[in-house]
Short mmCIF file of C-alpha atoms in Angstrom, two decimals:
data_model
loop_
_atom_site.label_atom_id
_atom_site.label_comp_id
_atom_site.label_asym_id
_atom_site.label_seq_id
_atom_site.Cartn_x
_atom_site.Cartn_y
_atom_site.Cartn_z
CA UNK A 50 0.00 0.00 0.00
CA UNK A 51 1.24 3.54 -0.61
CA UNK A 52 2.56 5.64 2.25
CA UNK A 53 5.45 5.76 4.68
CA UNK A 54 8.16 3.26 3.76
CA UNK A 55 11.91 2.57 3.87
CA UNK A 56 13.96 5.74 3.45
CA UNK A 57 11.14 8.08 4.48
CA UNK A 58 11.44 10.42 7.46
CA UNK A 59 8.79 9.70 10.06
CA UNK A 60 6.35 12.60 10.54
CA UNK A 61 6.88 14.71 13.63
CA UNK A 62 3.52 13.91 15.18
CA UNK A 63 2.56 14.83 18.72
CA UNK A 64 0.86 11.79 20.20
CA UNK A 65 -0.88 10.85 23.43
CA UNK A 66 0.51 7.80 25.22
CA UNK A 67 -0.04 6.04 28.52
CA UNK A 68 3.11 7.88 29.68
CA UNK A 69 1.96 11.34 28.53
CA UNK A 70 2.34 13.34 25.33
CA UNK A 71 5.42 12.86 23.18
CA UNK A 72 6.69 14.25 19.88
CA UNK A 73 8.00 11.55 17.61
CA UNK A 74 11.13 13.35 16.45
CA UNK A 75 12.16 14.19 19.98
CA UNK A 76 11.49 10.66 21.18
CA UNK A 77 13.33 8.98 18.29
CA UNK A 78 16.29 11.37 18.03
CA UNK A 79 19.86 10.21 18.68
CA UNK A 80 19.15 6.49 18.67
CA UNK A 81 17.21 3.61 17.18
CA UNK A 82 13.48 3.15 17.72
CA UNK A 83 11.06 0.31 17.04
CA UNK A 84 7.61 1.73 16.35
CA UNK A 85 5.06 -1.08 16.32
CA UNK A 86 1.28 -1.11 15.93
CA UNK A 87 -1.48 -3.46 17.08
CA UNK A 88 -5.11 -3.89 15.99
CA UNK A 89 -6.54 -3.26 19.46
CA UNK A 90 -6.40 -3.64 23.22
CA UNK A 91 -7.63 -6.84 24.88
CA UNK A 92 -7.04 -8.91 21.75
CA UNK A 93 -5.27 -12.28 21.97
CA UNK A 94 -2.32 -12.00 19.58
CA UNK A 95 -1.56 -8.41 20.62
CA UNK A 96 -1.48 -9.41 24.29
CA UNK A 97 1.15 -12.06 23.54
CA UNK A 98 3.20 -9.67 21.40
CA UNK A 99 3.35 -6.79 23.86
CA UNK A 100 4.33 -9.25 26.56
CA UNK A 101 7.18 -10.51 24.39
CA UNK A 102 8.29 -6.96 23.59
CA UNK A 103 8.46 -6.29 27.34
CA UNK A 104 10.31 -9.58 27.89
CA UNK A 105 12.89 -8.67 25.22
CA UNK A 106 13.10 -4.99 26.24
CA UNK A 107 16.45 -5.42 28.01
CA UNK A 108 17.95 -6.89 24.82
CA UNK A 109 16.70 -3.92 22.81
CA UNK A 110 17.88 -1.33 25.36
CA UNK A 111 21.36 -2.91 25.44
CA UNK A 112 21.53 -2.21 21.71
CA UNK A 113 20.43 1.41 22.16
CA UNK A 114 16.92 0.77 20.84
CA UNK A 115 13.80 2.45 22.23
CA UNK A 116 10.34 0.87 22.02
CA UNK A 117 7.13 2.71 21.13
CA UNK A 118 3.86 0.83 20.75
CA UNK A 119 0.57 1.92 19.21
CA UNK A 120 -2.92 0.53 19.66
CA UNK A 121 -6.25 1.95 18.51
CA UNK A 122 -7.81 2.50 21.93
CA UNK A 123 -7.54 5.23 24.55
CA UNK A 124 -5.02 5.68 27.37
CA UNK A 125 -7.36 4.37 30.07
CA UNK A 126 -7.88 1.19 28.07
CA UNK A 127 -4.11 0.83 27.57
CA UNK A 128 -3.48 1.05 31.31
CA UNK A 129 -6.05 -1.65 32.05
CA UNK A 130 -4.76 -3.84 29.25
CA UNK A 131 -1.19 -3.67 30.54
CA UNK A 132 -2.32 -5.59 33.64
CA UNK A 133 -3.40 -8.49 31.40
CA UNK A 134 -0.20 -8.31 29.35
CA UNK A 135 2.01 -8.53 32.43
CA UNK A 136 -0.11 -11.31 33.92
CA UNK A 137 0.17 -13.38 30.73
CA UNK A 138 3.97 -12.91 30.53
CA UNK A 139 5.20 -13.33 34.13
CA UNK A 140 8.17 -11.16 35.04
CA UNK A 141 7.68 -8.82 32.07
CA UNK A 142 6.99 -5.15 32.77
CA UNK A 143 5.55 -2.91 30.06
CA UNK A 144 7.79 0.10 30.66
CA UNK A 145 7.61 1.46 27.12
CA UNK A 146 4.94 3.98 26.03
CA UNK A 147 1.90 2.93 23.98
CA UNK A 148 0.32 5.51 21.67
CA UNK A 149 -3.45 5.96 21.92
CA UNK A 150 -5.22 6.22 18.55
CA UNK A 151 -8.95 5.64 19.17
CA UNK A 152 -9.94 7.54 16.01
CA UNK A 153 -7.46 5.56 13.86
CA UNK A 154 -5.90 8.73 12.48
CA UNK A 155 -2.28 8.11 13.45
CA UNK A 156 -2.14 4.66 11.85
CA UNK A 157 -2.99 6.23 8.50
CA UNK A 158 -0.17 8.76 8.79
CA UNK A 159 2.30 6.04 9.77
CA UNK A 160 1.20 3.55 7.07
CA UNK A 161 0.01 0.97 9.59
CA UNK A 162 -3.39 0.10 8.09
CA UNK A 163 -4.39 -3.43 7.11
CA UNK A 164 -6.17 -3.05 3.74
CA UNK A 165 -8.06 -6.34 4.14
CA UNK A 166 -9.07 -6.54 7.81
CA UNK A 167 -12.06 -4.35 8.74
CA UNK A 168 -14.60 -3.95 11.51
CA UNK A 169 -17.72 -1.78 11.86
CA UNK A 170 -15.65 1.42 12.14
CA UNK A 171 -13.32 0.82 9.21
CA UNK A 172 -9.91 -0.70 8.47
CA UNK A 173 -7.96 -2.28 11.31
CA UNK A 174 -4.32 -1.50 11.99
CA UNK A 175 -1.85 -3.99 10.60
CA UNK A 176 0.88 -5.48 12.73
CA UNK A 177 3.42 -2.99 11.44
CA UNK A 178 7.01 -2.56 12.57
CA UNK A 179 8.99 0.50 11.57
CA UNK A 180 12.63 0.45 12.66
CA UNK A 181 13.70 4.10 12.76
CA UNK A 182 17.36 5.12 12.65
CA UNK A 183 19.08 7.99 14.46
CA UNK A 184 18.46 10.16 11.39
CA UNK A 185 14.67 9.68 11.86
CA UNK A 186 14.41 7.69 8.64
CA UNK A 187 12.77 4.29 8.37
CA UNK A 188 15.47 1.66 7.89
CA UNK A 189 13.24 -1.42 7.78
CA UNK A 190 9.52 -2.18 7.82
CA UNK A 191 7.65 -5.35 8.61
CA UNK A 192 4.00 -5.44 7.63
CA UNK A 193 2.11 -8.41 9.00
CA UNK A 194 -1.63 -9.06 8.69
CA UNK A 195 -3.68 -8.78 11.87
CA UNK A 196 -3.88 -12.57 12.01
CA UNK A 197 -0.13 -13.28 12.25
CA UNK A 198 2.03 -12.60 15.30
CA UNK A 199 5.63 -11.47 15.04
CA UNK A 200 8.86 -13.24 15.98
CA UNK A 201 10.99 -11.23 18.41
CA UNK A 202 14.16 -13.18 17.65
CA UNK A 203 13.85 -12.01 14.05
CA UNK A 204 13.37 -8.42 15.22
CA UNK A 205 16.58 -8.64 17.27
CA UNK A 206 18.41 -10.21 14.32
CA UNK A 207 17.51 -7.43 11.90
CA UNK A 208 18.36 -4.74 14.47
CA UNK A 209 21.88 -6.20 14.73
CA UNK A 210 22.12 -6.42 10.96
CA UNK A 211 21.06 -2.80 10.48
CA UNK A 212 23.45 -1.56 13.14
CA UNK A 213 26.40 -3.44 11.65
CA UNK A 214 25.58 -2.10 8.18
CA UNK A 215 25.44 1.45 9.54
CA UNK A 216 28.83 1.13 11.24
CA UNK A 217 30.79 -0.88 8.67
CA UNK A 218 30.71 -1.30 4.90
CA UNK A 219 29.06 -4.69 5.21
CA UNK A 220 25.79 -6.49 4.58
CA UNK A 221 24.39 -9.67 6.13
CA UNK A 222 23.73 -12.74 3.95
CA UNK A 223 20.75 -15.09 3.96
CA UNK A 224 20.00 -16.76 7.31
CA UNK A 225 22.69 -14.63 8.98
CA UNK A 226 22.78 -14.73 12.77
CA UNK A 227 24.81 -12.52 15.14
CA UNK A 228 28.34 -13.90 15.25
CA UNK A 229 28.24 -15.25 11.68
CA UNK A 230 30.48 -13.80 8.94
CA UNK A 231 29.19 -10.79 7.04
CA UNK A 232 29.82 -9.79 3.43
CA UNK A 233 31.78 -6.73 2.36
CA UNK A 234 29.72 -4.42 0.16
CA UNK A 235 30.58 -4.30 -3.59
CA UNK A 236 31.57 -0.62 -3.51
CA UNK A 237 34.65 -1.46 -1.41
CA UNK A 238 37.72 -2.45 -3.44
CA UNK A 239 40.03 -5.22 -2.25
CA UNK A 240 42.69 -2.64 -1.41
CA UNK A 241 40.23 -0.67 0.66
CA UNK A 242 39.00 -3.86 2.31
CA UNK A 243 42.52 -4.65 3.51
CA UNK A 244 42.61 -1.32 5.33
CA UNK A 245 39.02 -1.40 6.58
CA UNK A 246 39.12 -5.01 7.76
CA UNK A 247 42.63 -5.64 9.16
CA UNK A 248 41.34 -8.90 10.65
CA UNK A 249 41.23 -10.16 7.08
CA UNK A 250 38.59 -11.38 4.67
CA UNK A 251 37.96 -14.36 2.41
CA UNK A 252 37.01 -14.10 -1.25
CA UNK A 253 34.76 -17.02 -2.13
CA UNK A 254 35.91 -18.85 -5.25
CA UNK A 255 33.09 -18.87 -7.80
CA UNK A 256 32.81 -20.14 -11.40
CA UNK A 257 32.67 -16.55 -12.69
CA UNK A 258 36.06 -15.88 -11.04
CA UNK A 259 34.61 -12.54 -9.89
CA UNK A 260 35.64 -11.66 -6.33
CA UNK A 261 32.39 -10.04 -5.26
CA UNK A 262 31.49 -12.42 -2.41
CA UNK A 263 33.92 -11.52 0.37
CA UNK A 264 33.38 -12.71 3.93
CA UNK A 265 34.71 -11.17 7.12
CA UNK A 266 33.93 -10.90 10.83
CA UNK A 267 33.10 -7.60 12.53
#
């Protein structure tokens, strides 16, 4: 669907959350942010997801990542719902803010609408994830239908991938996991690679004899 996507700057909206009003640019500045939406409070998949986000929060914070949820109900409803979330996921505390969007206006501005799922008041939010970089631009987006829950291990994996790519001239190959070798980007010459990666790199031998698949550890 058209709208906010990778490379776009998030709009500087002022939003109401269960922790008070925030401005998105101020909240997201100088770090990484995961902005994630949910179809509604007191719904089964959303309750499991917010519990998992709280359970993984320490892992995200260690990587300099803030969390910001969104659900299309009001602040009072959010506060009541949090009790259920924490009860379902023992030991997890929902310390991150959750945006209130009872009129479903914010989800439209953030491209978090599910075009297929509707109720009596209109389209439902999708399970959208925007990973926002320190420059306030969207670096990655997941867009799940309302019927499919997200995998937090995958969210952690892509955060690490994005952060490595932003720090080094590297990319992560298929099925990459933290600790695995990464590939050096094609715009880096072998001479440059020797300087940039003093730990060394391996050029994979291929039938084409082109040395474009170079592995290293960072």
